[in-house]
Short mmCIF file of C-alpha atoms in Angstrom, two decimals:
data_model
loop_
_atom_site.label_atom_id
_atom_site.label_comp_id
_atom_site.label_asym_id
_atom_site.label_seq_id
_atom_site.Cartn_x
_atom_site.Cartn_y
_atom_site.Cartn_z
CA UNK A 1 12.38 5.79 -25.70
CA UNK A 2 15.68 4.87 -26.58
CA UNK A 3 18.72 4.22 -24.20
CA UNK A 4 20.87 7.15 -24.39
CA UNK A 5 22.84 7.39 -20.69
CA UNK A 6 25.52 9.61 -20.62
CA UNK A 7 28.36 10.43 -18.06
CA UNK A 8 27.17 14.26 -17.07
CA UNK A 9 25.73 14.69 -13.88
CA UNK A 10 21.77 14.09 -13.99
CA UNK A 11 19.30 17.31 -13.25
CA UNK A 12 16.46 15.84 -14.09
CA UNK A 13 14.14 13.23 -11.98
CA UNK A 14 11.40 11.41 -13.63
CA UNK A 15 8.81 10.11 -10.95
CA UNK A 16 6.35 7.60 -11.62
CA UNK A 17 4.47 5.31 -9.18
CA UNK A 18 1.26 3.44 -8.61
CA UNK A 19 1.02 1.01 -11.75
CA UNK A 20 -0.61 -1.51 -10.44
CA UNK A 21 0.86 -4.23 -13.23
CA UNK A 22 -1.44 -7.32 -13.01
CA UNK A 23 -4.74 -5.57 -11.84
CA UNK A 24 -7.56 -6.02 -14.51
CA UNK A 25 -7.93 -2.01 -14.35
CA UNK A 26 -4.27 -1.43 -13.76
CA UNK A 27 -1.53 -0.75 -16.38
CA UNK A 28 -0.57 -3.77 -18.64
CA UNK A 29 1.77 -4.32 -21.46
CA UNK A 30 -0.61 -5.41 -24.93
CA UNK A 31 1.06 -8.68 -24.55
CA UNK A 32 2.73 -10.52 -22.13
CA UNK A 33 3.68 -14.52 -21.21
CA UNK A 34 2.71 -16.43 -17.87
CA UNK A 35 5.33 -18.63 -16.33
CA UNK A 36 3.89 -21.26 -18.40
CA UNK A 37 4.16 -19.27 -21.54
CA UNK A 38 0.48 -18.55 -22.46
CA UNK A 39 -0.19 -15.19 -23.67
CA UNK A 40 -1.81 -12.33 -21.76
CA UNK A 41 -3.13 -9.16 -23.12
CA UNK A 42 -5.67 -6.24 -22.50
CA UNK A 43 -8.02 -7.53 -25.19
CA UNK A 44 -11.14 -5.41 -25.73
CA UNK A 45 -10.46 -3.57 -21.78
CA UNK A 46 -10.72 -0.01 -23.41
CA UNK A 47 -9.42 0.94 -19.62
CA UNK A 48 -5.97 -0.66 -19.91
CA UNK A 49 -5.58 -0.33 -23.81
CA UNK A 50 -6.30 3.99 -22.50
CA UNK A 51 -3.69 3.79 -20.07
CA UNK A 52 -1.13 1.98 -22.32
CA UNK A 53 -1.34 4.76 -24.85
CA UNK A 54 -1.16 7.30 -22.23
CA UNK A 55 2.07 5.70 -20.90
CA UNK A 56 3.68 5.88 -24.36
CA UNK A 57 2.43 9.11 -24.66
CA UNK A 58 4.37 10.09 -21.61
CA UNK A 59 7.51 8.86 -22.84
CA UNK A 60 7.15 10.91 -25.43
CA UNK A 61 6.39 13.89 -23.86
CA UNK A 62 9.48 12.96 -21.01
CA UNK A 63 12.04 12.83 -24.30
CA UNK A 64 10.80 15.65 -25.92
CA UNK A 65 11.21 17.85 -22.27
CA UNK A 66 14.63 16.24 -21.78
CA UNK A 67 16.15 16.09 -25.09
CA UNK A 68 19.79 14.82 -24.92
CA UNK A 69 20.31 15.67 -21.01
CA UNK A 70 20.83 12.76 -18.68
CA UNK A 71 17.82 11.65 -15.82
CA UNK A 72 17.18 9.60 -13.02
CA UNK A 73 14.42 7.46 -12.48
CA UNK A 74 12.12 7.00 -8.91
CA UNK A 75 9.58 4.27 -9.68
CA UNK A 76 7.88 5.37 -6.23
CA UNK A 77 6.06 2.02 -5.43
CA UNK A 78 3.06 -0.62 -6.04
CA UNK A 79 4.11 -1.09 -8.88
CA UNK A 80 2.39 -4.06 -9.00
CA UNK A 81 -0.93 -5.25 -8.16
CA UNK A 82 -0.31 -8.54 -6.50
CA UNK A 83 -2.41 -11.20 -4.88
CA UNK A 84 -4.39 -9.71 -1.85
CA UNK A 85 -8.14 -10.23 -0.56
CA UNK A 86 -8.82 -12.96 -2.61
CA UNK A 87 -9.59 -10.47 -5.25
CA UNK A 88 -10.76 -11.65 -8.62
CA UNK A 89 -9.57 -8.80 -10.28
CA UNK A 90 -6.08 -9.72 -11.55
CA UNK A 91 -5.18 -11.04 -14.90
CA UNK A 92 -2.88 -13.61 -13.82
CA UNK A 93 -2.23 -15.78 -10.25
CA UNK A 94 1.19 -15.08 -9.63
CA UNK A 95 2.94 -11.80 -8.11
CA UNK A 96 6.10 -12.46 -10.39
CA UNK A 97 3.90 -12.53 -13.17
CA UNK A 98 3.19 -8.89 -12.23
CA UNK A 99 6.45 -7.91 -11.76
CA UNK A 100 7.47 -8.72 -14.96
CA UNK A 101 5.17 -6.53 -16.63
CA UNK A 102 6.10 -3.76 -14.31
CA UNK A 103 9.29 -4.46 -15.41
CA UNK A 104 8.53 -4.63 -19.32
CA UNK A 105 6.47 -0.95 -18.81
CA UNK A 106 9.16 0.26 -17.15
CA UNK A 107 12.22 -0.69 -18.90
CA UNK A 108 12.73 1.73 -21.73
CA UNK A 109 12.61 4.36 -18.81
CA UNK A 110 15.17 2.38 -16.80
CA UNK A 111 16.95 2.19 -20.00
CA UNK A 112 17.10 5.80 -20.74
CA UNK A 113 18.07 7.07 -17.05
CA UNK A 114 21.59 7.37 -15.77
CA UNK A 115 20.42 5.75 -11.82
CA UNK A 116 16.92 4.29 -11.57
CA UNK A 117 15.64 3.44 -7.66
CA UNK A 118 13.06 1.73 -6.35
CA UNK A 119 11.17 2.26 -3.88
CA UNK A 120 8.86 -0.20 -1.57
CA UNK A 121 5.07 0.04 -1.93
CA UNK A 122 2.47 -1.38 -0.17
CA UNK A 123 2.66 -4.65 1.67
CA UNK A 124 -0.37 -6.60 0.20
CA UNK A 125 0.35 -5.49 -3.26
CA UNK A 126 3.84 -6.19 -3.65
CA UNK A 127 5.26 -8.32 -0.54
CA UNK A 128 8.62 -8.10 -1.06
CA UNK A 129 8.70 -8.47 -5.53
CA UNK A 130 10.36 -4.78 -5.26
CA UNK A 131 13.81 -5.97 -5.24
CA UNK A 132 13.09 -8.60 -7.96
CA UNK A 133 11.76 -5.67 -10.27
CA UNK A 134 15.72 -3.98 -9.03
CA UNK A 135 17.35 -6.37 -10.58
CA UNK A 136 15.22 -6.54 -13.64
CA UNK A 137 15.79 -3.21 -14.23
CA UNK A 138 19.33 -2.61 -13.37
CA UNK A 139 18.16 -0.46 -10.41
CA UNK A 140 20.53 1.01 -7.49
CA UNK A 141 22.02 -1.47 -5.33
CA UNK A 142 19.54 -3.56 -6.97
CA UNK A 143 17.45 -3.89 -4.04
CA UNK A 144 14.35 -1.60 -3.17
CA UNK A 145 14.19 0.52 0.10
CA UNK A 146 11.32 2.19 1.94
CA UNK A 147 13.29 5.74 1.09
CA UNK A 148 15.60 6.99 -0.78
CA UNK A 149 17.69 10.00 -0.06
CA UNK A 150 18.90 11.30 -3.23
CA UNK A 151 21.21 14.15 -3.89
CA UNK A 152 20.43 16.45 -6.92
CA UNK A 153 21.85 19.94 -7.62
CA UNK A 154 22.88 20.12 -4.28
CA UNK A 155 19.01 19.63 -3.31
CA UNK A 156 18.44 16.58 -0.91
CA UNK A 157 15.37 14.80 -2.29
CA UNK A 158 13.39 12.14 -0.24
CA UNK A 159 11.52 9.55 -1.97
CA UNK A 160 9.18 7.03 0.15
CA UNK A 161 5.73 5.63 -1.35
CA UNK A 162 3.58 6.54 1.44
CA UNK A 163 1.03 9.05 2.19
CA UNK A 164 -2.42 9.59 3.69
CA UNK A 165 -5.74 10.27 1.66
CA UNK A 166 -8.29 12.07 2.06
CA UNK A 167 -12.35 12.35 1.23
CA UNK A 168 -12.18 15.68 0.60
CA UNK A 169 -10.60 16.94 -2.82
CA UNK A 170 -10.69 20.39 -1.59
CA UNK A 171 -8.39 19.77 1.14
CA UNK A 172 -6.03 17.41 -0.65
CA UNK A 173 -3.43 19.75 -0.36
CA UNK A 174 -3.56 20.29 3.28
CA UNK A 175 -1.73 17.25 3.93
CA UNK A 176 0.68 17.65 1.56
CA UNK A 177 1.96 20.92 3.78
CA UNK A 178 1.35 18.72 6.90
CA UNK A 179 4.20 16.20 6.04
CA UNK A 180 6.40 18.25 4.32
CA UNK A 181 6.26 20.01 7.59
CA UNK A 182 6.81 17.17 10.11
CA UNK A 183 9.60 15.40 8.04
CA UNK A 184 11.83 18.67 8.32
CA UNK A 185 11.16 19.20 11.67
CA UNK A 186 11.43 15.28 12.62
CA UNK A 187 14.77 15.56 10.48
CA UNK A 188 16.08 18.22 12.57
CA UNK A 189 15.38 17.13 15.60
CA UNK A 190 17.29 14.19 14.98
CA UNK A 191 19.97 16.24 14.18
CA UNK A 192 19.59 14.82 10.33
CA UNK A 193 19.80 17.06 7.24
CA UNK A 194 16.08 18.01 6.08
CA UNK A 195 15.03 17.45 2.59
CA UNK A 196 13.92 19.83 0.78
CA UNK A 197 12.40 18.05 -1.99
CA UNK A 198 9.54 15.01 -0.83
CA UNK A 199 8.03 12.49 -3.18
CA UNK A 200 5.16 10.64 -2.22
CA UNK A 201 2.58 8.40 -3.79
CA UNK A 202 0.08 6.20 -2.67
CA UNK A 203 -3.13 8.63 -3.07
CA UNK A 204 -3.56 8.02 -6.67
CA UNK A 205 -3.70 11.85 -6.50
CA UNK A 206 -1.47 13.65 -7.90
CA UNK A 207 -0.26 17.34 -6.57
CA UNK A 208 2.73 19.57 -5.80
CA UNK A 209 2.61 21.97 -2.77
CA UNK A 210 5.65 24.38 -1.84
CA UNK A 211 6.35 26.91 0.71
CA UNK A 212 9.36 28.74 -0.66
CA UNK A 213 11.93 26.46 0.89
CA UNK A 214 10.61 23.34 0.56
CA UNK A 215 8.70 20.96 -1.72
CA UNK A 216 6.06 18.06 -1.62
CA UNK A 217 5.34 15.99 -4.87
CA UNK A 218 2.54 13.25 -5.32
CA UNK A 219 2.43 11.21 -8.28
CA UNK A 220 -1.07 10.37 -9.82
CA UNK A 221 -1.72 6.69 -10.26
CA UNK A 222 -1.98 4.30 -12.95
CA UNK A 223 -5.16 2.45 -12.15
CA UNK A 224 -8.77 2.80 -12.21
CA UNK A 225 -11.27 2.21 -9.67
CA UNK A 226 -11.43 -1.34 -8.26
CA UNK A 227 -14.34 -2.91 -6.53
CA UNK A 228 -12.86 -1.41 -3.45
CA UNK A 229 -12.29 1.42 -4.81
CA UNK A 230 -16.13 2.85 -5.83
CA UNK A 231 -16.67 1.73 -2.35
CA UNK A 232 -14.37 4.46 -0.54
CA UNK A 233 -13.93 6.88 -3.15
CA UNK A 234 -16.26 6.21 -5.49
CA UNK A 235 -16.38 9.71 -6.29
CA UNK A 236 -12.95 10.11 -7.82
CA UNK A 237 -11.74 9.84 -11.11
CA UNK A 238 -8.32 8.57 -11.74
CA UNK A 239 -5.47 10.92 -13.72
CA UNK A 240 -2.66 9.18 -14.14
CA UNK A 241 0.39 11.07 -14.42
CA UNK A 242 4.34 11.47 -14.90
CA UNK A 243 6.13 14.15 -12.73
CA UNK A 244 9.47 15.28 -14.14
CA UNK A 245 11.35 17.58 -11.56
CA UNK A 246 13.88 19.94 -13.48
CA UNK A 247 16.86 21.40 -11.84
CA UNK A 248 18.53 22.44 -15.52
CA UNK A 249 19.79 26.18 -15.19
CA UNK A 250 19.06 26.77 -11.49
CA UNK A 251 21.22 27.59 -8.75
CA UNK A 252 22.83 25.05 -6.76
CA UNK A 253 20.43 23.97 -4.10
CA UNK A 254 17.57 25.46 -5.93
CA UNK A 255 14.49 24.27 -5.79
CA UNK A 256 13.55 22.35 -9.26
CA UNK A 257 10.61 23.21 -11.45
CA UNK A 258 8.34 20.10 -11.56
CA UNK A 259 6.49 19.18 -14.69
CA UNK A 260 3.24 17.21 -14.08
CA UNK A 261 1.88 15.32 -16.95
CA UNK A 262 -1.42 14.42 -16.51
CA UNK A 263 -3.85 12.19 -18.16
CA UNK A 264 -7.86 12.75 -17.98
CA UNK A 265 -9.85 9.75 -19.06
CA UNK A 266 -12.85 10.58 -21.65
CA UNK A 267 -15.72 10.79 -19.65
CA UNK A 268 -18.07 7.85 -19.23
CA UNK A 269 -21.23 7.19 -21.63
CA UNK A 270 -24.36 8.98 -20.57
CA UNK A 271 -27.74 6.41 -20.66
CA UNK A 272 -30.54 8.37 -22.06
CA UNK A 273 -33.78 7.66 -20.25
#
């Protein structure tokens, strides 16, 4: 994806989050260097080498739905795996290590938007790396935050990484309406301007829910089940995905039409008795 900023006034938002750069089932650049300069690559994990392709795919599909028209760019946290639990299941020791392949899977979207931000993840897997991967990539202030406000069309988006889960697929929407809910009505009881746009992540589930006046985006995830993972959700199946939120040719203050680009893996080898 080339670099192509221009000076026009972005209505498009590209969303990602969730990459998990340095897990063994997380997304990975086909090569990359330790501080010590060995190489590191996928190899023969068919998971990562999937989700690489997908990723370029993306890009692909994110220039070909923008076209010459300037974006912005939320990486919406974790994007990196990081050291935590005393897992085994990272491909290299250090955190920094992970933030530079965030950094070289993100780039050529940084490169290509007019304003990237970044946004905090979680604790364990990113400590405080965020505002490293900032200044890698040029970002706003270049420094990560917990939220973002961001102003787009005249529409007031808010960006923060987290949200609750739950077991139940059929009610993953449920709590998509529940916060959307509570941050306007926390906002205006404070006497603060509500959103009307809210990106969250965190899930590894990806969904859009709107009432009319307001929005809620999650972005899917870039990683597979860990070990953790098939113990408390063993039942889901990861679809990563790129949301694109498109204000072009709508009213000012307008709600945007999101774009969700998803990714479903092929599905796993039956063993024939």
């Amino acid at each position: 994806m080339a670099a192509r900023k221009r000076t026009a006034r972005p209505e498009l938002l590209v969303v990602v989050s969730d990459l998990h750069c340095g897990s063994s089932v997380g997304l990975m650049p086909p090569d990359s260097e330790n501080l010590a300069g060995n190489t590191i690559n996928f190899g023969r994990n068919h998971h990562q080498a999937w989700l690489w392709q997908c990723w370029q795919d993306a890009q692909a599909q994110v220039a070909k739905l923008a076209g010459n028209d300037p974006l912005c760019l939320v990486v919406n946290g974790d994007a990196t795996e990081g050291i935590h639990h005393r897992s085994p299941e990272v491909v290299a020791s250090l955190i920094e290590q992970h933030c530079q392949m965030a950094a070289t899977a993100l780039r050529p979207w940084a490169d290509r938007a007019v304003k990237t931000y970044i946004t905090r993840g979680t604790e364990c897997h990113t400590h405080n790396i965020e505002s490293y991967l900032a200044n890698l990539l040029k970002a706003e202030t270049g420094e990560a935050r917990d939220k973002w406000l961001i102003e787009i069309n005249g529409c007031l988006v808010d960006a923060a990484h987290h949200i609750g889960a739950t077991s139940r697929t059929n009610l993953e929407a449920s709590l998509l309406s529940i916060v959307l809910g509570n941050a306007r009505l926390n906002a205006i009881r404070a006497g603060h301007p509500p959103a009307q746009v809210f990106l969250r992540a965190h899930r590894h589930c990806g969904g859009v829910y709107s009432d009319g006046s307001g929005m809620m985006c999650v972005t899917g995830g870039w990683q597979f089940l860990t070990r953790h993972g098939h113990k408390g959700v063993g039942d889901a199946i990861p679809r990563p995905a790129v949301l694109v939120l498109d204000w072009r040719g709508k009213a000012l203050g307008s709600l945007p039409t999101p774009h969700h680009i998803y990714f479903n893996p092929p599905a796993p080898e039956v063993a024939k008795a």
